[in-house]
Coordinates of C-alpha atoms in Angstrom, one line a residue:
Q1 CA 23.0 63.4 52.4
A2 CA 25.9 63.0 50.8
Q3 CA 26.6 59.7 51.8
Q4 CA 22.7 58.8 50.7
A5 CA 23.8 60.4 46.6
S6 CA 28.0 58.4 47.1
Q7 CA 25.6 54.7 47.5
A8 CA 22.7 56.0 45.5
Q9 CA 25.7 56.4 42.8
F10 CA 27.6 53.7 43.0
A11 CA 23.7 50.9 43.2
M12 CA 23.2 53.1 40.1
A13 CA 27.3 52.0 38.4
Q14 CA 27.2 48.8 39.7
Q15 CA 23.9 48.4 37.9
L16 CA 24.6 49.4 34.7
A17 CA 27.9 46.7 34.8
N18 CA 25.8 44.7 35.2
Q19 CA 24.0 45.6 32.0
Q20 CA 26.9 45.7 30.1
A21 CA 27.9 42.8 31.9
S22 CA 25.0 41.4 30.4
A23 CA 24.7 42.8 27.2
F24 CA 28.1 41.4 26.5
V25 CA 27.6 38.0 27.6
A26 CA 23.5 39.0 24.6
Q27 CA 26.6 39.7 21.7
Q28 CA 28.5 36.6 23.3
Q29 CA 25.5 34.7 22.5
L30 CA 24.3 36.3 19.1
A31 CA 28.0 35.7 17.3
S32 CA 27.7 32.7 18.7
Q33 CA 24.2 31.9 16.6
M34 CA 25.5 33.4 13.9
Q35 CA 29.0 31.9 13.5
A36 CA 26.7 28.6 13.5
A37 CA 24.6 29.8 11.8
A38 CA 27.1 30.0 8.5
Q39 CA 28.2 26.4 9.6
L40 CA 24.6 25.3 8.7
R41 CA 24.4 27.7 5.8
A42 CA 28.3 25.8 4.6
Q43 CA 27.2 22.1 5.5
Q44 CA 23.5 23.0 3.8
A45 CA 25.2 24.1 0.9
A46 CA 28.3 21.3 0.3
E47 CA 25.4 18.8 1.1
A48 CA 23.2 20.3 -1.3
Q49 CA 26.9 20.1 -4.4
A50 CA 26.6 16.0 -3.3
V51 CA 23.1 15.7 -4.2
A52 CA 23.6 17.9 -7.2
Q53 CA 27.0 15.1 -8.3
M54 CA 25.2 12.1 -6.8
Q55 CA 22.4 13.1 -9.0
A56 CA 24.6 13.8 -11.9
R57 CA 25.7 10.4 -11.7
Q58 CA 22.8 8.4 -11.4
S59 CA 21.5 9.8 -15.3
A60 CA 24.7 9.1 -16.2
Q61 CA 24.4 5.5 -14.7
A62 CA 21.0 5.4 -16.3
A63 CA 22.0 6.4 -19.2
A64 CA 24.8 4.1 -19.5
L65 CA 22.9 1.9 -18.3
H66 CA 19.6 2.4 -21.4
R67 CA 23.0 2.7 -23.7
A68 CA 23.3 -1.2 -23.0
E69 CA 20.3 -2.3 -23.0
A70 CA 20.2 -0.9 -26.3
Q71 CA 22.8 -2.0 -28.1
A72 CA 21.7 -5.7 -26.2
L73 CA 18.0 -5.9 -28.3
A74 CA 19.4 -4.6 -31.2
S75 CA 23.1 -6.5 -31.1
T76 CA 20.1 -9.9 -30.0
S77 CA 17.5 -8.4 -32.8
N78 CA 20.6 -9.1 -36.0
F79 CA 19.4 -12.1 -36.7
G80 CA 16.6 -12.3 -38.7
G81 CA 14.8 -9.2 -37.0
A82 CA 14.1 -10.9 -33.6
A83 CA 15.7 -12.0 -30.9
S84 CA 15.5 -15.1 -29.5
I85 CA 14.0 -16.5 -26.4
S86 CA 17.4 -17.1 -25.0
D87 CA 18.5 -13.4 -26.5
R88 CA 16.0 -11.9 -24.4
A89 CA 15.6 -14.4 -20.7
A90 CA 19.9 -12.8 -21.0
A91 CA 19.0 -9.5 -21.3
Q92 CA 16.5 -9.5 -18.6
M93 CA 19.4 -11.6 -16.2
A94 CA 21.9 -8.7 -16.8
S95 CA 19.6 -6.3 -16.5
S96 CA 18.4 -8.1 -13.0
M97 CA 21.8 -8.4 -12.0
A98 CA 22.6 -4.9 -12.0
K99 CA 19.5 -4.2 -9.8
P100 CA 21.3 -2.9 -6.1
K101 CA 21.3 -4.2 -3.2
G102 CA 17.8 -3.6 -0.8
W103 CA 15.9 -3.0 -4.8
D104 CA 13.5 -6.3 -3.8
Q105 CA 12.6 -4.3 -0.7
C106 CA 12.4 -0.9 -1.8
L107 CA 10.0 -2.2 -4.5
K108 CA 8.0 -3.6 -1.9
F109 CA 7.3 -0.5 -0.1
A110 CA 7.5 1.7 -3.2
R111 CA 4.8 -0.4 -4.1
Y112 CA 2.7 -0.1 -1.1
V113 CA 3.2 3.3 -0.1
K114 CA 2.1 3.7 -3.9
S115 CA -1.3 0.9 -3.8
Q116 CA -2.8 4.2 -0.5
E117 CA -2.0 6.5 -3.7
V118 CA 0.5 8.5 -1.5
T119 CA 1.8 11.8 -4.1
G120 CA 2.8 14.7 -3.5
M121 CA 4.7 16.9 -0.6
E122 CA 3.3 13.1 1.8
L123 CA 4.9 10.8 0.0
V124 CA 8.6 13.2 -0.3
K125 CA 8.1 13.2 3.9
T126 CA 7.0 9.1 4.3
W127 CA 9.7 8.6 2.7
K128 CA 11.8 10.6 4.2
S129 CA 10.1 8.8 7.1
T130 CA 12.4 5.7 6.8
C131 CA 15.2 6.9 8.2
E132 CA 14.2 10.3 9.6
P133 CA 14.0 8.4 13.3
A134 CA 17.7 7.3 13.4
V135 CA 19.0 11.1 12.2
Q136 CA 16.2 12.8 15.5
S137 CA 17.4 10.5 17.7
G138 CA 21.2 11.1 17.0
M139 CA 22.1 7.3 16.0
A140 CA 23.1 8.3 12.4
T141 CA 26.8 8.5 11.7
E142 CA 27.2 11.5 8.8
R143 CA 27.3 9.7 6.1
Y144 CA 23.5 8.4 6.7
R145 CA 22.6 11.9 7.9
L146 CA 23.5 12.8 4.8
M147 CA 21.5 10.1 2.3
C148 CA 18.1 11.0 4.6
N149 CA 18.4 13.9 3.4
S150 CA 19.7 13.8 -0.2
V151 CA 16.3 10.8 0.0
Q152 CA 14.3 13.8 -0.4
G153 CA 15.4 15.0 -3.3
A154 CA 15.4 11.6 -5.7
V155 CA 11.5 11.8 -4.6
M156 CA 10.7 14.8 -5.0
P157 CA 10.3 14.2 -9.0
F158 CA 7.5 11.9 -8.7
A159 CA 5.5 14.2 -5.2
S160 CA 4.1 15.9 -9.1
Q161 CA 3.6 13.1 -10.7
A162 CA -0.1 10.5 -10.5
D163 CA 0.7 7.6 -11.2
Y164 CA 5.4 7.0 -11.7
A165 CA 6.8 3.9 -12.0
V166 CA 7.5 2.3 -9.2
E167 CA 11.5 1.0 -10.3
A168 CA 12.1 4.8 -11.3
I169 CA 12.0 5.4 -7.3
C170 CA 13.6 2.7 -5.9
D171 CA 16.4 3.2 -9.2
S172 CA 16.4 6.7 -8.1
V173 CA 16.0 5.8 -3.6
L174 CA 18.6 3.7 -4.1
A175 CA 21.4 5.5 -6.1
V176 CA 21.1 8.2 -3.5
F177 CA 21.7 5.3 -1.1
N178 CA 24.1 3.0 -2.4
D179 CA 26.1 7.0 -3.7
V180 CA 26.1 8.3 -0.1
T181 CA 26.6 4.9 2.2
G182 CA 29.0 3.0 -0.5
A183 CA 27.0 -0.5 -0.4
R184 CA 26.7 -2.2 -3.9

């Protein structure tokens, strides 16, 4: 009987040790998951800050472009109150030369999406779907992933507009793309 009691105590002690080991492993996994979550939150905060900075630069660039165009038009209209055809053509050419890489392709896509009457969150998802497969496959670089995540913020202001300007959405998207990738 003493031997049976001793074996039972040993079995219970072994079971307790196994439970303690399992609890320790679970605690380690939880700590690891909490650390990963904290890293993700920090990364999201950094990305949000980068997007905010890009949007601020984009707004500043757009304002500078508008000022330059207004000055160009004002200077051409100083001759008798109306700009000549060649002055207008030069101003339009200068404006078109300032368009970023990918402008024509972006306009074509934006016009197609608008013709399909895509609006709201579906508009955001449609634009994000242009880069998301590379991100999800793991083939995208960190800069590309950041750019793809930033597209959502660039398109979001247009999601609530029934009739947005395709040029404006391309300005926004390409500013983010060019800002993040460094392409010009």
